[in-house]
CSV table of C-alpha atoms in Angstrom, one decimal:
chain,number,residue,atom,x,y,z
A,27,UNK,CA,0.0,0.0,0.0
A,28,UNK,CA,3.0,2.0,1.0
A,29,UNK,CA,4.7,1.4,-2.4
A,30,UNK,CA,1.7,2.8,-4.5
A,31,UNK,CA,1.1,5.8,-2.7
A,32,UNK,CA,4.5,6.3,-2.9
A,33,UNK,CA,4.6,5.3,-7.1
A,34,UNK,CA,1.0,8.0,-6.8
A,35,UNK,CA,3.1,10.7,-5.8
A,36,UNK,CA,5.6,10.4,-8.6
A,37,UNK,CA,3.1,9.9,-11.3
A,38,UNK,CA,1.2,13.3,-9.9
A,39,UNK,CA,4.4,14.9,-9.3
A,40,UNK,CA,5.7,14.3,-13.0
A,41,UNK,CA,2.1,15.2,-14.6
A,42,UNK,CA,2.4,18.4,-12.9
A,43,UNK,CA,5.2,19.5,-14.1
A,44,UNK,CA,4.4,18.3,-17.5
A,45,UNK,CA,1.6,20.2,-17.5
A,46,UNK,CA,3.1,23.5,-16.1
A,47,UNK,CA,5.2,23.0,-19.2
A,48,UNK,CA,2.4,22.7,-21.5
A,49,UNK,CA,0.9,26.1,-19.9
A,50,UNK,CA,4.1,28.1,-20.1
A,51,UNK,CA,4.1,27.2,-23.5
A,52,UNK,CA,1.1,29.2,-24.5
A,53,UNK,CA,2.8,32.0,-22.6
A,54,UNK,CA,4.0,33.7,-25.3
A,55,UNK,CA,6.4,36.1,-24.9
A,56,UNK,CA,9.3,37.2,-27.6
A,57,UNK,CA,12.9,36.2,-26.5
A,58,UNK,CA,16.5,37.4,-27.9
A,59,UNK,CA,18.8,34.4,-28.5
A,60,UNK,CA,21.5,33.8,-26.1
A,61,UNK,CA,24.6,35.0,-27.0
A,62,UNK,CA,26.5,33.9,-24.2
A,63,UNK,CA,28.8,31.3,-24.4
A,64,UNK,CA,31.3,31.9,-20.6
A,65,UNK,CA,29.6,28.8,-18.5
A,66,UNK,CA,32.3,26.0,-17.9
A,67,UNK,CA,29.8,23.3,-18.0
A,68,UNK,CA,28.0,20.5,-20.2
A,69,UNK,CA,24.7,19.2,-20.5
A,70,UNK,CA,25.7,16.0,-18.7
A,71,UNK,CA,26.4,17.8,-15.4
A,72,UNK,CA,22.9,17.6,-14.7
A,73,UNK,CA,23.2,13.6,-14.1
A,74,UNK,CA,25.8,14.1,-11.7
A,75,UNK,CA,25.5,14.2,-7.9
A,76,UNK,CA,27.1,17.4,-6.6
A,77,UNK,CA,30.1,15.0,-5.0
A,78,UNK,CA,30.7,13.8,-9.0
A,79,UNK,CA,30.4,17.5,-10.0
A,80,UNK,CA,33.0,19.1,-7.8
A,81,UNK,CA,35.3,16.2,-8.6
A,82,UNK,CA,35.0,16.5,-12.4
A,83,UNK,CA,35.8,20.3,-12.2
A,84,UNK,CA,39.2,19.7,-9.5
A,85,UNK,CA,38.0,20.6,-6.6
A,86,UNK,CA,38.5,19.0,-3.0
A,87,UNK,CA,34.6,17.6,-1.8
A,88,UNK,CA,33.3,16.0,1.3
A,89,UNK,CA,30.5,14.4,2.0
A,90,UNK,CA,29.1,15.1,5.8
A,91,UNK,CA,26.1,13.6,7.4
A,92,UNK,CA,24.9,15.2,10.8
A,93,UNK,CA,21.5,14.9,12.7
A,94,UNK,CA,18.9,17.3,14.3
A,95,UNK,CA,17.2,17.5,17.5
A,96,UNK,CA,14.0,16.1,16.3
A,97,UNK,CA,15.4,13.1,14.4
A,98,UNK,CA,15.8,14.1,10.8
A,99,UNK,CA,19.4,13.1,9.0
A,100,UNK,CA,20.8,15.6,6.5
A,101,UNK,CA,23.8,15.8,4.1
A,102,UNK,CA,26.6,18.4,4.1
A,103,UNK,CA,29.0,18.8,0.8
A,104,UNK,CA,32.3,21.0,1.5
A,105,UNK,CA,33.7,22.1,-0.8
A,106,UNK,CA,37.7,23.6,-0.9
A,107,UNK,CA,40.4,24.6,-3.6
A,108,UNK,CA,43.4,22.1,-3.7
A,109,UNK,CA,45.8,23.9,-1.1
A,110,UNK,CA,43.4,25.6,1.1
A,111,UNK,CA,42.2,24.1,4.3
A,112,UNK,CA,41.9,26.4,7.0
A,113,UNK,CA,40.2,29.1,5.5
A,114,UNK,CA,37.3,31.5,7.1
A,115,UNK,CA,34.3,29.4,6.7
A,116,UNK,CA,31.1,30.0,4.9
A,117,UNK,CA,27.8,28.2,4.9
A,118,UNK,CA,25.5,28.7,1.5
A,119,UNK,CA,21.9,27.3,2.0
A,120,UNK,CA,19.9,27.0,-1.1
A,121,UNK,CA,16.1,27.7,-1.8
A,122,UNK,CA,12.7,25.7,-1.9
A,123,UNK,CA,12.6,22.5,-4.0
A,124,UNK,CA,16.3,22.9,-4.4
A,125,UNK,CA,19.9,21.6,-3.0
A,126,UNK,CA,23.7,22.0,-3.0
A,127,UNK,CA,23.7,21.8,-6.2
A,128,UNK,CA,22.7,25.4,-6.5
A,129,UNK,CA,25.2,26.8,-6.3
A,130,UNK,CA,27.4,25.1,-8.5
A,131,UNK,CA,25.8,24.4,-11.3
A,132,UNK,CA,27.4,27.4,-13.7
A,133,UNK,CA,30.5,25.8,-13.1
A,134,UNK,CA,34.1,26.9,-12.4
A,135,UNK,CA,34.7,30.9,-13.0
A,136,UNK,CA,31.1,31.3,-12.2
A,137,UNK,CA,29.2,29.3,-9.9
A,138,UNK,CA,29.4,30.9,-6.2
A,139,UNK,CA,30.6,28.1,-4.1
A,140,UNK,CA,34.1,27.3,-6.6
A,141,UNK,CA,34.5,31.2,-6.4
A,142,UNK,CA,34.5,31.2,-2.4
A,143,UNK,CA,36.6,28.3,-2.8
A,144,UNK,CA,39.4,30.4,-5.3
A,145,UNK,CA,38.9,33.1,-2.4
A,146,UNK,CA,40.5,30.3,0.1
A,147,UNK,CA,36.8,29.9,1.8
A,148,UNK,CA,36.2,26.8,3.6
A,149,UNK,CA,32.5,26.2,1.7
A,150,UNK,CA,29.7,24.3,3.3
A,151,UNK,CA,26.8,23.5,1.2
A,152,UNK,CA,23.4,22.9,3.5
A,153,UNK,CA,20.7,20.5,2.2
A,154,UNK,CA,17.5,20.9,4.1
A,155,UNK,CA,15.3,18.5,5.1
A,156,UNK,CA,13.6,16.4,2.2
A,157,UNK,CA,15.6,17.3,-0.4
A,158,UNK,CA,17.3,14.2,-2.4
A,159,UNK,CA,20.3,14.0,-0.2
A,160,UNK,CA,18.4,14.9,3.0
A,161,UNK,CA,16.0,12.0,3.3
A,162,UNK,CA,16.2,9.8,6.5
A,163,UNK,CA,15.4,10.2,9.7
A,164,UNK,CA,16.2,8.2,12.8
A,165,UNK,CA,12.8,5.9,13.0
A,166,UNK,CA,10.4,7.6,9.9
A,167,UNK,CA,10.9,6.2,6.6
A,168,UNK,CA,10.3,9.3,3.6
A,169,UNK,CA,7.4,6.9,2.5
A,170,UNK,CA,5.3,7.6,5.1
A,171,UNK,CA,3.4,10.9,5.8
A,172,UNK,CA,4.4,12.2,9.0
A,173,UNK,CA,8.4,12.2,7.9
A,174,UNK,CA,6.9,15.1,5.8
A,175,UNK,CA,5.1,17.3,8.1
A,176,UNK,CA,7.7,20.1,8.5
A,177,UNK,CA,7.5,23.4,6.9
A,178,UNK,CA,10.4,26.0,6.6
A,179,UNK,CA,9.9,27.0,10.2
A,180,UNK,CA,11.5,23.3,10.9
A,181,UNK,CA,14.2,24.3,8.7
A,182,UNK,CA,15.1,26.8,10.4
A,183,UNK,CA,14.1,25.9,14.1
A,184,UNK,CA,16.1,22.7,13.3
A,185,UNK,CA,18.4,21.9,9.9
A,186,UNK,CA,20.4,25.1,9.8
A,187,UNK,CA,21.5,25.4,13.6
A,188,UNK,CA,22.2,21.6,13.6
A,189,UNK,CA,24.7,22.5,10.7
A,190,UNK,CA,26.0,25.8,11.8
A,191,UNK,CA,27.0,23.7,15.3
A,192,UNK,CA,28.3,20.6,13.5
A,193,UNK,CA,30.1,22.9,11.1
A,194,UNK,CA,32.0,24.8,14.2
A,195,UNK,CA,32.6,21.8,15.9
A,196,UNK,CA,34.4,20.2,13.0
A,197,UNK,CA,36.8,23.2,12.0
A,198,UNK,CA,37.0,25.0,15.4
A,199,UNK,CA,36.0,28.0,13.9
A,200,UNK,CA,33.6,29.8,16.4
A,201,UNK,CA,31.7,31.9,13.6
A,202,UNK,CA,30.8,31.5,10.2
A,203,UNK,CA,29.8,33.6,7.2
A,204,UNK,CA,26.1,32.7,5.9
A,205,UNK,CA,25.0,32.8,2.3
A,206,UNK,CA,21.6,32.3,1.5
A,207,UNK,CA,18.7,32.2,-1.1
A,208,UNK,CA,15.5,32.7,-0.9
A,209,UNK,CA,14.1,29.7,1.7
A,210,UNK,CA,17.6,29.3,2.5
A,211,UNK,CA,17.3,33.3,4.1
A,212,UNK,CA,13.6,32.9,5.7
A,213,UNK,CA,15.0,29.8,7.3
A,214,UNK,CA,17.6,31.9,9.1
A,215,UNK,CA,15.4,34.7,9.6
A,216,UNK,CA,13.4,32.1,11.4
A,217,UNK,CA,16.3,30.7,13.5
A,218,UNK,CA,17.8,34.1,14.6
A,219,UNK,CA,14.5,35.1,15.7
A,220,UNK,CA,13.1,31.7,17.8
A,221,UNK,CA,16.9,31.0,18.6
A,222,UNK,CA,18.6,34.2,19.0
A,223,UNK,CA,21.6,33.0,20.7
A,224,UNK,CA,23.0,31.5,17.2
A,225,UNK,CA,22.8,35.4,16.1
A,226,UNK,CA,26.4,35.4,17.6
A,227,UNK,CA,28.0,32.5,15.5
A,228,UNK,CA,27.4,34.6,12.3
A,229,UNK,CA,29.9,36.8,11.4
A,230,UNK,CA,27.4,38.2,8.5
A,231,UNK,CA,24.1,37.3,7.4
A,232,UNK,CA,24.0,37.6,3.3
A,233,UNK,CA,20.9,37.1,2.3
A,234,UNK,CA,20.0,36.8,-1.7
A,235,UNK,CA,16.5,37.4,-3.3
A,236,UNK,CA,15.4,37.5,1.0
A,237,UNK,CA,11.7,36.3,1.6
A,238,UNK,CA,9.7,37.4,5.0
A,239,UNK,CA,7.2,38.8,4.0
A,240,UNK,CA,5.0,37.7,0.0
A,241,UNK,CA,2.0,40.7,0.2
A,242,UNK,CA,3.3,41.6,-3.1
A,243,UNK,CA,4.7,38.4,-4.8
A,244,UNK,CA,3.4,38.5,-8.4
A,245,UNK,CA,4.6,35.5,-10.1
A,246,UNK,CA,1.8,34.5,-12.2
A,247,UNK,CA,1.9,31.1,-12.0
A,248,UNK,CA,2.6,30.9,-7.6
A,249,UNK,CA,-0.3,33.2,-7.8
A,250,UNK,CA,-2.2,30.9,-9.3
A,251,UNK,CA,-1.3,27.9,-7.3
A,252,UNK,CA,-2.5,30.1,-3.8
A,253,UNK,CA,-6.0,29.9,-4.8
A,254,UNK,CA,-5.5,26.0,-4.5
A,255,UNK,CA,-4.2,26.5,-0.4
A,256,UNK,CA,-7.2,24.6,0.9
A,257,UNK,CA,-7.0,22.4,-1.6
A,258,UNK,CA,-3.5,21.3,-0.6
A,259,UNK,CA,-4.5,21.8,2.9
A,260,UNK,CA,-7.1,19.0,2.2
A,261,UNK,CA,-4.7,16.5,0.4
A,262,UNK,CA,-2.2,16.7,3.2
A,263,UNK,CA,-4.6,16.1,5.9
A,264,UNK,CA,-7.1,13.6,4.4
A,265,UNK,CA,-4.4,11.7,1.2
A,266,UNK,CA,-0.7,12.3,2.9
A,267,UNK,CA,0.9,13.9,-0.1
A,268,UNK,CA,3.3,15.3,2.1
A,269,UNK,CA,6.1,15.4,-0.7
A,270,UNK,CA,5.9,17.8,-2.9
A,271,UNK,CA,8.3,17.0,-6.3
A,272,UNK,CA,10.8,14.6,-5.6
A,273,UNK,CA,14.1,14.9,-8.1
A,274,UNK,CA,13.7,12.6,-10.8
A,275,UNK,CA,16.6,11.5,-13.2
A,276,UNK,CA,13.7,11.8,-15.9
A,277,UNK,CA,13.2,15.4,-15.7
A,278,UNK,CA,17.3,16.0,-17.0
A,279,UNK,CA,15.9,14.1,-20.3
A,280,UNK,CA,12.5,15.9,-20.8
A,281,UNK,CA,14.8,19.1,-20.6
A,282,UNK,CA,17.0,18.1,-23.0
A,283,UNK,CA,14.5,17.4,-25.4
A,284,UNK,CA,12.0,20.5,-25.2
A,285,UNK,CA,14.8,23.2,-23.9
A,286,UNK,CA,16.8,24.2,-27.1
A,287,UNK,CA,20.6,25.0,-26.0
A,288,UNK,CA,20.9,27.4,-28.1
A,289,UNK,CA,17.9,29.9,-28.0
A,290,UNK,CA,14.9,31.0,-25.5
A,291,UNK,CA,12.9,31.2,-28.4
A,292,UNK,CA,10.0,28.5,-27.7
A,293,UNK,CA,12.0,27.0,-25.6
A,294,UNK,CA,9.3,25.7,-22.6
A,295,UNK,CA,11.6,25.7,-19.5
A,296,UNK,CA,12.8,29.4,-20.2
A,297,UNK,CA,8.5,30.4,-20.5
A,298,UNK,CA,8.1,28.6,-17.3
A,299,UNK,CA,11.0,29.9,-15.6
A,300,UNK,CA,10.3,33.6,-16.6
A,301,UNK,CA,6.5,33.1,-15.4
A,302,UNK,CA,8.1,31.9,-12.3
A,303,UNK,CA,10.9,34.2,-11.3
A,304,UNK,CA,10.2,37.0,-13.9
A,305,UNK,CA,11.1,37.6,-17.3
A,306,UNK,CA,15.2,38.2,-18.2
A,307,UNK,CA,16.2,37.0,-21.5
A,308,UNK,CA,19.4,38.6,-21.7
A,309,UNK,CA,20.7,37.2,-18.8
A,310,UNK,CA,19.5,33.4,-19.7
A,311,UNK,CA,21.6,30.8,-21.5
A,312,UNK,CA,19.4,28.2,-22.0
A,313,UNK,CA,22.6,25.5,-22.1
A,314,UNK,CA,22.2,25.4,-18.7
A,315,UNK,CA,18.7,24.4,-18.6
A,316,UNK,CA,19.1,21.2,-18.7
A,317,UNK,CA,21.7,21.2,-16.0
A,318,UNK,CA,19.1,23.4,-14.0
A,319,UNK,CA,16.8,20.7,-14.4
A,320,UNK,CA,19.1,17.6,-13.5
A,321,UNK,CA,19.0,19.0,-10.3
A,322,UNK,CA,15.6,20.9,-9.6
A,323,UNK,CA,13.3,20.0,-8.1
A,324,UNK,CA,15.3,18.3,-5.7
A,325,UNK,CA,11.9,17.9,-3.5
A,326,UNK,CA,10.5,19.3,-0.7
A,327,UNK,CA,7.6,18.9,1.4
A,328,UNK,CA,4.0,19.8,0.3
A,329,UNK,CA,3.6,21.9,3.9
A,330,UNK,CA,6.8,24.3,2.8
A,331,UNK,CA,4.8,25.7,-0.2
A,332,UNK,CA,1.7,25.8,1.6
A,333,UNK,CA,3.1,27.7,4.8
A,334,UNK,CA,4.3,30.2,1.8
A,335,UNK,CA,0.9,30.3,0.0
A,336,UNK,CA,0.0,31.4,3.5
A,337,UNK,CA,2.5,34.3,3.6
A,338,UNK,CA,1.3,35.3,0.4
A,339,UNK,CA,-2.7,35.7,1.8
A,340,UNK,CA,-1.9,36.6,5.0
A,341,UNK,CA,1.0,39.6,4.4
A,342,UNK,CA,2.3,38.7,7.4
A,343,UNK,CA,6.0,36.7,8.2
A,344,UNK,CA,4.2,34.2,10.6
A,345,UNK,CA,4.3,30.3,12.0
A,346,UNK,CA,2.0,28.3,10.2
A,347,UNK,CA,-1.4,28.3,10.5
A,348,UNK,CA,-3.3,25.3,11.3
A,349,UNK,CA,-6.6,27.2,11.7
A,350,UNK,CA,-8.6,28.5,14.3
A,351,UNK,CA,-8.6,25.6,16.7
A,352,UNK,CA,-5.7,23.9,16.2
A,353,UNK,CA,-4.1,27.7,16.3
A,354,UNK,CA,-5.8,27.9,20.4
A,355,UNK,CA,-4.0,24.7,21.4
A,356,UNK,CA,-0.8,25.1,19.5
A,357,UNK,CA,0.2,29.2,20.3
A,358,UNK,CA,-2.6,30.0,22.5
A,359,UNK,CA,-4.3,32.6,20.0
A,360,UNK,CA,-6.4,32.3,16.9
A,361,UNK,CA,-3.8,33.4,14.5
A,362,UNK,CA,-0.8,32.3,14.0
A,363,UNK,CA,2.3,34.7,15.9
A,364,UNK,CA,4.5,36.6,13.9
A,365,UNK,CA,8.1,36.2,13.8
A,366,UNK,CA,10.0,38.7,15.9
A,367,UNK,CA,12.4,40.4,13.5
A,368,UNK,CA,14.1,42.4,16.3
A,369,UNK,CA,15.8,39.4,17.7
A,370,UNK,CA,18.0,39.3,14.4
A,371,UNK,CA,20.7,40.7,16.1
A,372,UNK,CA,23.6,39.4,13.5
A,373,UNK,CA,24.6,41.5,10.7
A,374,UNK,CA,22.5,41.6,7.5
A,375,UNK,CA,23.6,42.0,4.4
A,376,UNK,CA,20.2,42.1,1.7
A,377,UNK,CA,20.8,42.3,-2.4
A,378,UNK,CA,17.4,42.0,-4.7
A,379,UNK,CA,16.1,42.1,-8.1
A,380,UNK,CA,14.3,44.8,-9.3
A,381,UNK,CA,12.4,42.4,-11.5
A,382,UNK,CA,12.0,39.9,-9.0
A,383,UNK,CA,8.7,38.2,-8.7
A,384,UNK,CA,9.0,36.0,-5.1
A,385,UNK,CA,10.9,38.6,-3.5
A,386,UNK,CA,9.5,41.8,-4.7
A,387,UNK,CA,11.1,45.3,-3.8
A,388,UNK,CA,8.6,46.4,-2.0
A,389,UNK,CA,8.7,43.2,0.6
A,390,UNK,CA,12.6,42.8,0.7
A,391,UNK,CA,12.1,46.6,1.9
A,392,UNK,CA,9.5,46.0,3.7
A,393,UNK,CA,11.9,43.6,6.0
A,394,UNK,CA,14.4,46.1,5.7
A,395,UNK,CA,13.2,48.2,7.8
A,396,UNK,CA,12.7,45.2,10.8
A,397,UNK,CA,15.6,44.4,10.6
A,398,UNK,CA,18.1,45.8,13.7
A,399,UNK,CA,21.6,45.4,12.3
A,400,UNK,CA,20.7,45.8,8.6
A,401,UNK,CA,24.5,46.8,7.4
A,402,UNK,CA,23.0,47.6,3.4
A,403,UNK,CA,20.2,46.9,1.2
A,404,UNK,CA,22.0,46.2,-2.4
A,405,UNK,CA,19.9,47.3,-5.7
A,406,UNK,CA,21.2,44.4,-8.6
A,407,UNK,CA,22.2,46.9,-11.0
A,408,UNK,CA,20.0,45.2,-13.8
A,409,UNK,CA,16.7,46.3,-14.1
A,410,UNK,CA,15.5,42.8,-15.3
A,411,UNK,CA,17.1,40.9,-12.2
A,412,UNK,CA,15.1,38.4,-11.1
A,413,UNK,CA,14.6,35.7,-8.9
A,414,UNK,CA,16.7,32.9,-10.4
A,415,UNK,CA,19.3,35.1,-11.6
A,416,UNK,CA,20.6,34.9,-8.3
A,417,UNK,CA,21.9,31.5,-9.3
A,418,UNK,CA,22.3,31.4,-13.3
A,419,UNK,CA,22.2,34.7,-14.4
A,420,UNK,CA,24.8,35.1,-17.4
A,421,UNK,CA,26.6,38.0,-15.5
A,422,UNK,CA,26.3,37.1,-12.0
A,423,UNK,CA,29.3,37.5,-11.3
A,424,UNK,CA,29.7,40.5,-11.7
A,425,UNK,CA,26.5,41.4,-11.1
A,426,UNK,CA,26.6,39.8,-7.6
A,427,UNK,CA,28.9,37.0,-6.3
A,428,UNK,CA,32.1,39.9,-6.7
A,429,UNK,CA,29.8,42.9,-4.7
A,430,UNK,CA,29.3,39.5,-2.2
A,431,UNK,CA,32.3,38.7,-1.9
A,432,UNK,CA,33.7,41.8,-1.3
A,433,UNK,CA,31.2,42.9,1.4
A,434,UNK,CA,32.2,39.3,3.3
A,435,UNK,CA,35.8,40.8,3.3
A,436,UNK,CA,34.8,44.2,5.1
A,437,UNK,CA,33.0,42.5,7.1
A,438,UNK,CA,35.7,39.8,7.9
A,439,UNK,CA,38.1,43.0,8.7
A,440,UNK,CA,36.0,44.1,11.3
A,441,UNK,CA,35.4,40.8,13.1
A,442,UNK,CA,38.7,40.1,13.9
């Protein structure tokens, strides 16, 4: 019984993408032709795990295993240039439905976690909770329902201060630079606020694309999928779909079929990406689509989007909301509490898109403003910017990772 609910989740898993696909396809929208040719990677790199990928490009990699307080197992890569091996140490944490893989995936030159790594960085990639390399627990197998009832509040209540400890503990380092995207920032904003002592094992919060607050998200398609909260609300309760996308290897094939290397033109991941994230042509070369998805969606569970969903209705940066009752025996009020942004003590540095759908200007400024020890608010200077940029965007670079890099140096200067 197990097996087929398990095999039903797939099958509905694949069919939805398929047919977000099909709908982005009849978005349509006219696109320049890529004429950028600087990623150091292949089409292949989306079969490989990120272990296989930072060995094929030189690199030293680890593989770490660690556990949290409630039970759940996750999977650490480090990541260090041949020759360096004490270096300050950084931890990147990557976004819903995604992984390590993040950020590598533009390869050498490019990608955020070799460039730390050139820098002398000691790089730690995170891998939350339900993610392909983050699925075991102590006593709950991933096929049953209740290893996926955890939102990104257990993300950050748990998975990232469960690595930022193991992390000190293993290079006896007693801070740590944090990068992180999207989910990967509102699970810290979540942990510095409920567990404000790890604000001082942070020597700088730098948070890319940062999501609190959604009152003005205005991807299309996420918009669409809102209306369908109670809907999911239902399935999870009553069916236990608790995952929500798990990586399959079949997905790296669809894409190399109906994503044309050499063009956005028609090209069906770039329409669903750009009614995803918002719409950047310039910045996209579609040869790494297919790499983007070998490795996304890595999986998640079907409580993360709907806490977010709940963001999105509610404007407000809150715990999840059960509803009314469960609300009275869980926090002792009807609604949900708020997250207490004052308790992020550590120091924030914010960069966003102007063009960003998920983390709009308005919201990233809107946090902005909460936020105690905000030490800058960077401006991408591309109009277009948007929400996966962050992570492929033809110049990002220069656009973002060397402005990142940079600000991590001032900020080292002063913590020491």
């Amino acid at each position: 019984m197990k097996q087929n609910i398990s095999n039903g989740r797939s099958y509905l898993s694949s069919v939805w993408f398929m047919l977000v696909l099909v709908a982005a396809g009849t978005h349509r929208t006219a696109f320049a032709r890529s004429t950028r040719g600087g990623f150091q990677v292949d089409s292949e790199d989306g079969r490989l795990s990120v272990p296989e990928l930072v060995s094929k490009y030189g690199y030293d990699v680890e593989e770490h295993s660690l556990k949290t307080e409630d039970g759940y197992r996750l999977t650490l890569h480090r990541v260090q240039s041949p020759g360096h091996t004490n270096g300050t140490v950084v931890l990147l944490m990557h976004g819903l439905l995604c992984s390590s893989a993040d950020w590598l995936m533009i390869g050498p030159g490019n990608a955020l976690a070799y460039l730390l790594a050139d820098q002398g960085y000691d790089v730690w990639l995170g891998n939350a909770r339900g993610n392909r390399y983050s699925r075991n627990h102590d006593t709950i197998n991933p096929s049953d329902n209740s290893f996926w009832k955890f939102s990104w509040h257990e993300i950050g209540r748990y998975d990232i201060p469960a690595t930022i400890d193991y992390i000190l503990d293993n290079t006896g380092h007693r801070r740590l630079q944090y990068i992180g995207h999207s989910q990967g920032t509102t699970g810290f904003f979540v942990m510095a606020s409920t567990r404000p002592e790890y604000n001082d094992k942070i020597i700088q919060m730098n948070a890319l694309a940062p999501v609190a607050f959604m009152g003005h998200m205005k991807s299309p398609l996420l918009r669409f999928m809102t209306k369908f909260l109670k809907t999911l609300d239902i399935l999870l309760a009553m069916f236990g779909v608790g995952e929500f996308m798990p990586n399959k290897p079949i997905l790296h094939e669809i894409a190399k079929h109906i994503c044309p290397p050499d063009t956005t033109v028609n090209n069906m991941c770039a329409h669903l990406l750009f009614l995803l994230a918002g719409h950047n042509p310039s910045q996209m070369d579609p040869a790494i689509l297919p790499i983007l998805f070998g490795h996304t969606p890595a999986g998640s569970a079907t409580k993360q989007l709907v806490h977010y969903a709940q963001e999105v209705l509610s404007n407000r940066f809150e715990m999840y909301d059960y509803g009314i009752l469960k609300n009275v025996l869980i926090y002792g009020s009807t609604t949900p509490p708020e997250y207490d942004l004052s308790l992020v003590t550590a120091p924030v540095m914010m960069y966003y898109g102007l063009n960003d759908f998920l983390a709009t200007p308005e919201d990233v400024n809107r946090l902005a403003a909460k936020l105690p020890n905000l030490k800058k608010n960077v401006q991408i200077n591309d109009a277009l910017f948007n929400h996966l940029d962050f992570l492929i965007a033809a110049d990002v670079r220069h656009l973002l990772y060397e402005p990142v890099i940079e600000g991590m140096a001032s900020a080292e200067v002063l913590d020491y």
